[in-house]
Amino acid sequence: MAAFAEGTPCWVDVSLPDLAAGRRFYGELFGWTFGGDSVGAYGRCTEAFSDGQRVAGLVAKRDGRMPTVWGVYFATADAVALSRRITDAGGRLVREPMAVGRSGVTALAADPAGAVFGIWQGGEDTGFEKRGLPGSFCWTEVYTRDKERVDPFYESVFGFRGTDVPDDSVDFRLWSPAGTEPGPDSAVGGRSVITDAFPVEMPGHFLSYFSVADCDRTAAAVVRLGGRITATPFDIAYGRMAVVVDNQGASFAVLAEPKSGSHTVSEPLSESWSAELPEQRPTPGPEKR
């Protein structure tokens, strides 16, 4: 598999207190199948597959004080050099770069406002084998209270080219990889602002999205499986989405692309969340295997 471009999201995994319960929940929700358990540098984990292709990881928490959360990883050709750029730009390393066998090199970092993300230098394992299709990752965005520091941080560290969404009701910025024409067609992630609609204690964090065929049906399935909905299904410019929490407390979003010939109405995410505010999200902390 070809390596991912610098700064492109290349993997997600979720840190859970109960790995077996996670398999049951996500297996029924997304139709995922799972490989056998393995013990990596950070504990017991398993990989999830959709149509036989690798899409995500589930990691068993070794310590109950660790957050239950989905984490996203950005691709890099040199984890050590990227780590230096992160600290030089005002971020910090949560975990120094570390080789994971011949699979690759991983590290965890935090931006200047505290949102945690992973980096992955692919070796034999470059990341996703499936993305952007139902049952797989399709998007991520960082929520922050300090865009003045966060925007230049990501644009310096990864070379992102930013495009502000022309909407007075929402403060949102799209990020496109270096060397591309910035805009919606090339964007790989985004930045939103934590407004007064959110709890004051909510920290900076990443929200990852998974593509689904039917947003409303998936949201209903989350509840049936023991999770809950924090933003009921609503229309945006790119389809229909909802923000949900799994049966162990990890938040994520689901997005169904618009059907051919359908029309969607854009609605700011921050406004839709204000009707039912999510609980405080811990900053991400799982590791790529």
CSV table of C-alpha atoms in Angstrom, one decimal:
chain,number,residue,atom,x,y,z
A,1,MET,CA,0.0,0.0,0.0
A,2,ALA,CA,1.3,3.5,-0.8
A,3,ALA,CA,2.3,5.7,2.0
A,4,PHE,CA,0.0,8.5,3.1
A,5,ALA,CA,0.9,12.1,2.3
A,6,GLU,CA,2.4,14.1,5.1
A,7,GLY,CA,-0.3,15.4,7.5
A,8,THR,CA,-3.0,13.1,6.2
A,9,PRO,CA,-5.1,11.2,8.8
A,10,CYS,CA,-3.9,7.6,8.4
A,11,TRP,CA,-5.3,5.8,11.5
A,12,VAL,CA,-7.7,5.9,14.3
A,13,ASP,CA,-8.1,3.8,17.5
A,14,VAL,CA,-10.2,3.9,20.6
A,15,SER,CA,-9.0,3.3,24.1
A,16,LEU,CA,-11.7,1.2,26.0
A,17,PRO,CA,-12.0,-0.3,29.5
A,18,ASP,CA,-13.6,-3.5,28.0
A,19,LEU,CA,-12.2,-4.7,24.7
A,20,ALA,CA,-14.8,-7.5,24.4
A,21,ALA,CA,-17.7,-5.1,24.8
A,22,GLY,CA,-16.1,-2.8,22.2
A,23,ARG,CA,-16.0,-5.6,19.7
A,24,ARG,CA,-19.7,-6.4,20.3
A,25,PHE,CA,-20.7,-2.7,20.0
A,26,TYR,CA,-18.7,-1.8,16.9
A,27,GLY,CA,-19.1,-5.2,15.3
A,28,GLU,CA,-22.9,-4.7,15.3
A,29,LEU,CA,-22.8,-1.0,14.6
A,30,PHE,CA,-20.4,-0.9,11.6
A,31,GLY,CA,-20.3,-4.6,10.7
A,32,TRP,CA,-16.7,-4.8,11.7
A,33,THR,CA,-14.8,-8.0,12.1
A,34,PHE,CA,-11.7,-8.3,14.3
A,35,GLY,CA,-8.3,-9.9,14.3
A,36,GLY,CA,-7.0,-11.7,17.3
A,37,ASP,CA,-5.7,-9.9,20.4
A,38,SER,CA,-2.1,-8.9,20.5
A,39,VAL,CA,0.1,-7.3,23.1
A,40,GLY,CA,1.9,-4.2,21.9
A,41,ALA,CA,4.1,-1.7,23.6
A,42,TYR,CA,1.1,-0.1,25.3
A,43,GLY,CA,-1.0,-3.1,26.1
A,44,ARG,CA,-3.6,-5.5,24.6
A,45,CYS,CA,-5.3,-4.5,21.4
A,46,THR,CA,-7.1,-5.7,18.3
A,47,GLU,CA,-7.6,-4.5,14.8
A,48,ALA,CA,-11.0,-3.9,13.2
A,49,PHE,CA,-11.7,-4.8,9.5
A,50,SER,CA,-14.5,-3.7,7.1
A,51,ASP,CA,-14.9,-5.9,4.0
A,52,GLY,CA,-11.6,-7.6,5.0
A,53,GLN,CA,-9.7,-4.3,5.1
A,54,ARG,CA,-8.1,-2.7,8.1
A,55,VAL,CA,-10.1,0.4,9.4
A,56,ALA,CA,-9.3,1.0,13.1
A,57,GLY,CA,-7.9,-0.3,16.3
A,58,LEU,CA,-9.4,-1.1,19.7
A,59,VAL,CA,-7.0,-0.8,22.7
A,60,ALA,CA,-7.6,-2.1,26.2
A,61,LYS,CA,-6.9,0.6,28.8
A,62,ARG,CA,-4.3,-0.5,31.3
A,63,ASP,CA,-5.3,2.1,33.8
A,64,GLY,CA,-8.9,3.2,34.6
A,65,ARG,CA,-7.7,6.8,34.9
A,66,MET,CA,-6.8,6.9,31.1
A,67,PRO,CA,-9.5,8.5,28.9
A,68,THR,CA,-12.0,6.5,27.0
A,69,VAL,CA,-11.7,8.2,23.6
A,70,TRP,CA,-11.1,7.9,19.9
A,71,GLY,CA,-7.7,9.2,18.8
A,72,VAL,CA,-6.5,10.1,15.3
A,73,TYR,CA,-3.0,9.8,13.8
A,74,PHE,CA,-1.4,11.9,11.1
A,75,ALA,CA,1.1,10.4,8.7
A,76,THR,CA,4.7,11.5,8.5
A,77,ALA,CA,7.8,10.4,6.7
A,78,ASP,CA,10.0,11.2,9.7
A,79,ALA,CA,8.5,11.0,13.2
A,80,VAL,CA,11.6,12.4,14.9
A,81,ALA,CA,11.8,15.5,12.6
A,82,LEU,CA,8.0,16.1,13.0
A,83,SER,CA,8.3,15.8,16.8
A,84,ARG,CA,10.9,18.6,16.7
A,85,ARG,CA,8.6,20.8,14.5
A,86,ILE,CA,5.8,20.2,17.0
A,87,THR,CA,7.8,21.4,20.0
A,88,ASP,CA,9.4,24.3,18.0
A,89,ALA,CA,5.9,25.5,17.1
A,90,GLY,CA,4.7,25.5,20.7
A,91,GLY,CA,3.2,22.0,21.1
A,92,ARG,CA,4.5,19.3,23.4
A,93,LEU,CA,5.2,15.6,23.2
A,94,VAL,CA,3.0,13.3,25.3
A,95,ARG,CA,5.1,10.3,24.2
A,96,GLU,CA,8.4,10.4,22.4
A,97,PRO,CA,8.7,8.7,19.1
A,98,MET,CA,9.0,4.9,19.5
A,99,ALA,CA,9.4,2.1,17.0
A,100,VAL,CA,6.6,-0.5,17.0
A,101,GLY,CA,8.5,-3.5,15.6
A,102,ARG,CA,8.7,-3.2,11.8
A,103,SER,CA,5.2,-1.7,11.6
A,104,GLY,CA,6.4,1.9,12.0
A,105,VAL,CA,7.2,4.6,14.5
A,106,THR,CA,4.6,6.3,16.6
A,107,ALA,CA,4.4,9.3,19.0
A,108,LEU,CA,1.7,11.3,20.8
A,109,ALA,CA,1.6,15.1,20.8
A,110,ALA,CA,-0.5,18.0,22.0
A,111,ASP,CA,-1.1,21.3,20.3
A,112,PRO,CA,-0.6,24.6,22.1
A,113,ALA,CA,-4.2,24.5,23.4
A,114,GLY,CA,-4.0,20.9,24.7
A,115,ALA,CA,-5.7,18.8,22.0
A,116,VAL,CA,-3.9,15.5,21.7
A,117,PHE,CA,-3.2,13.7,18.4
A,118,GLY,CA,-0.9,10.9,17.2
A,119,ILE,CA,1.7,10.7,14.5
A,120,TRP,CA,2.6,7.6,12.5
A,121,GLN,CA,5.6,7.0,10.4
A,122,GLY,CA,4.6,3.9,8.4
A,123,GLY,CA,6.9,0.9,7.9
A,124,GLU,CA,5.3,-2.3,7.0
A,125,ASP,CA,2.0,-0.8,8.2
A,126,THR,CA,1.1,2.5,6.6
A,127,GLY,CA,-2.4,2.8,8.1
A,128,PHE,CA,-6.0,2.5,6.8
A,129,GLU,CA,-6.7,0.0,4.0
A,130,LYS,CA,-10.2,1.4,3.7
A,131,ARG,CA,-11.4,5.0,4.3
A,132,GLY,CA,-14.1,7.3,3.1
A,133,LEU,CA,-16.6,4.5,2.5
A,134,PRO,CA,-19.4,3.2,4.8
A,135,GLY,CA,-17.9,1.5,7.8
A,136,SER,CA,-14.6,3.4,7.8
A,137,PHE,CA,-13.1,6.7,8.8
A,138,CYS,CA,-13.9,9.7,6.7
A,139,TRP,CA,-13.0,13.0,8.5
A,140,THR,CA,-11.5,14.6,11.6
A,141,GLU,CA,-11.5,18.1,13.1
A,142,VAL,CA,-10.0,19.7,16.1
A,143,TYR,CA,-12.1,21.8,18.6
A,144,THR,CA,-10.2,24.6,20.3
A,145,ARG,CA,-10.7,27.7,22.4
A,146,ASP,CA,-7.5,29.3,21.0
A,147,LYS,CA,-7.5,29.4,17.2
A,148,GLU,CA,-4.9,32.2,17.2
A,149,ARG,CA,-2.3,29.7,18.4
A,150,VAL,CA,-3.8,26.5,17.0
A,151,ASP,CA,-4.2,27.6,13.3
A,152,PRO,CA,-0.5,28.6,12.8
A,153,PHE,CA,0.6,25.6,14.8
A,154,TYR,CA,-0.9,23.0,12.4
A,155,GLU,CA,-0.1,25.1,9.3
A,156,SER,CA,3.5,25.3,10.4
A,157,VAL,CA,3.9,21.7,11.6
A,158,PHE,CA,2.2,19.9,8.8
A,159,GLY,CA,2.3,22.6,6.1
A,160,PHE,CA,-1.5,22.7,5.9
A,161,ARG,CA,-3.1,25.4,3.8
A,162,GLY,CA,-6.2,26.8,5.4
A,163,THR,CA,-9.5,27.9,4.0
A,164,ASP,CA,-12.0,29.7,6.2
A,165,VAL,CA,-15.6,28.6,5.7
A,166,PRO,CA,-17.6,31.7,4.4
A,167,ASP,CA,-20.4,31.5,7.1
A,168,ASP,CA,-20.9,34.2,9.7
A,169,SER,CA,-22.7,31.8,12.0
A,170,VAL,CA,-19.8,29.3,12.4
A,171,ASP,CA,-16.0,29.7,12.8
A,172,PHE,CA,-14.6,26.8,10.8
A,173,ARG,CA,-11.4,26.4,8.9
A,174,LEU,CA,-10.6,23.6,6.4
A,175,TRP,CA,-7.0,22.3,6.1
A,176,SER,CA,-5.5,21.0,2.9
A,177,PRO,CA,-2.1,19.2,2.6
A,178,ALA,CA,0.9,21.1,1.4
A,179,GLY,CA,1.2,21.3,-2.4
A,180,THR,CA,-2.5,21.1,-3.0
A,181,GLU,CA,-5.0,23.8,-4.0
A,182,PRO,CA,-6.7,24.7,-0.7
A,183,GLY,CA,-10.4,24.2,-0.4
A,184,PRO,CA,-13.2,21.7,0.2
A,185,ASP,CA,-12.0,19.3,-2.6
A,186,SER,CA,-8.6,18.8,-1.1
A,187,ALA,CA,-9.3,19.2,2.6
A,188,VAL,CA,-8.2,16.4,5.0
A,189,GLY,CA,-9.4,17.9,8.3
A,190,GLY,CA,-10.6,21.0,9.9
A,191,ARG,CA,-10.7,23.3,12.9
A,192,SER,CA,-13.7,24.4,14.9
A,193,VAL,CA,-14.0,26.7,17.8
A,194,ILE,CA,-15.4,25.7,21.3
A,195,THR,CA,-18.0,28.4,21.8
A,196,ASP,CA,-20.2,29.3,24.8
A,197,ALA,CA,-22.6,26.6,23.7
A,198,PHE,CA,-20.3,24.0,25.1
A,199,PRO,CA,-19.5,23.3,28.8
A,200,VAL,CA,-16.8,25.6,30.1
A,201,GLU,CA,-14.7,22.7,31.3
A,202,MET,CA,-14.6,21.0,27.8
A,203,PRO,CA,-10.9,20.8,26.7
A,204,GLY,CA,-9.5,21.0,23.2
A,205,HIS,CA,-10.0,17.7,21.4
A,206,PHE,CA,-10.3,15.9,18.0
A,207,LEU,CA,-13.6,14.5,16.8
A,208,SER,CA,-13.4,11.7,14.2
A,209,TYR,CA,-16.1,10.8,11.8
A,210,PHE,CA,-17.1,7.5,10.3
A,211,SER,CA,-18.9,7.1,7.0
A,212,VAL,CA,-22.3,5.3,7.2
A,213,ALA,CA,-25.0,4.5,4.7
A,214,ASP,CA,-27.9,5.9,6.8
A,215,CYS,CA,-27.2,8.4,9.6
A,216,ASP,CA,-30.5,8.2,11.3
A,217,ARG,CA,-30.5,4.4,11.4
A,218,THR,CA,-27.0,4.3,12.7
A,219,ALA,CA,-27.8,6.8,15.4
A,220,ALA,CA,-30.7,4.7,16.5
A,221,ALA,CA,-28.5,1.6,16.5
A,222,VAL,CA,-26.1,3.4,18.9
A,223,VAL,CA,-28.9,3.8,21.4
A,224,ARG,CA,-30.1,0.3,21.0
A,225,LEU,CA,-26.5,-1.0,21.6
A,226,GLY,CA,-26.2,1.0,24.9
A,227,GLY,CA,-24.7,4.2,23.6
A,228,ARG,CA,-26.3,7.7,23.4
A,229,ILE,CA,-26.7,10.6,21.0
A,230,THR,CA,-25.3,14.0,21.9
A,231,ALA,CA,-26.2,15.7,18.6
A,232,THR,CA,-29.3,14.2,16.9
A,233,PRO,CA,-29.0,13.7,13.1
A,234,PHE,CA,-29.0,16.9,11.2
A,235,ASP,CA,-28.0,18.1,7.7
A,236,ILE,CA,-24.8,19.8,6.7
A,237,ALA,CA,-23.4,20.8,3.3
A,238,TYR,CA,-21.7,17.3,3.0
A,239,GLY,CA,-24.6,15.0,4.0
A,240,ARG,CA,-26.3,14.1,7.2
A,241,MET,CA,-24.4,13.6,10.5
A,242,ALA,CA,-24.8,12.9,14.2
A,243,VAL,CA,-22.5,13.0,17.2
A,244,VAL,CA,-22.8,9.9,19.4
A,245,VAL,CA,-21.1,8.2,22.4
A,246,ASP,CA,-20.5,4.4,22.5
A,247,ASN,CA,-21.5,2.2,25.3
A,248,GLN,CA,-18.3,2.9,27.2
A,249,GLY,CA,-18.1,6.7,26.8
A,250,ALA,CA,-16.0,7.3,23.6
A,251,SER,CA,-17.4,10.1,21.4
A,252,PHE,CA,-17.4,10.0,17.6
A,253,ALA,CA,-19.5,11.3,14.7
A,254,VAL,CA,-21.2,9.5,11.8
A,255,LEU,CA,-21.8,11.0,8.4
A,256,ALA,CA,-23.9,9.8,5.5
A,257,GLU,CA,-23.2,11.4,2.2
A,258,PRO,CA,-26.2,12.9,0.4
A,259,LYS,CA,-28.0,10.6,-1.9
A,260,SER,CA,-28.0,11.5,-5.6
A,261,GLY,CA,-30.4,14.3,-6.3
A,262,SER,CA,-31.0,15.1,-2.6
A,263,HIS,CA,-30.5,18.6,-1.1
A,264,THR,CA,-29.0,19.3,2.3
A,265,VAL,CA,-29.0,22.5,4.3
A,266,SER,CA,-25.8,23.6,6.0
A,267,GLU,CA,-26.1,24.0,9.8
A,268,PRO,CA,-23.3,25.0,12.2
A,269,LEU,CA,-22.2,22.1,14.3
A,270,SER,CA,-21.8,24.3,17.4
A,271,GLU,CA,-25.5,25.3,17.2
A,272,SER,CA,-26.8,21.8,16.8
A,273,TRP,CA,-24.8,20.6,19.8
A,274,SER,CA,-26.2,23.3,22.0
A,275,ALA,CA,-29.5,21.5,22.3
A,276,GLU,CA,-28.0,18.6,24.1
A,277,LEU,CA,-24.5,19.3,25.3
A,278,PRO,CA,-22.1,16.4,25.5
A,279,GLU,CA,-20.3,15.5,28.7
A,280,GLN,CA,-16.8,16.8,29.2
A,281,ARG,CA,-14.5,15.0,26.7
A,282,PRO,CA,-11.1,13.9,28.0
A,283,THR,CA,-8.2,14.7,25.7
A,284,PRO,CA,-7.3,11.7,23.4
A,285,GLY,CA,-4.7,9.2,24.6
A,286,PRO,CA,-4.7,5.9,22.7
A,287,GLU,CA,-1.7,4.6,20.8
A,288,LYS,CA,-1.4,3.3,17.2
A,289,ARG,CA,-0.2,-0.3,17.1
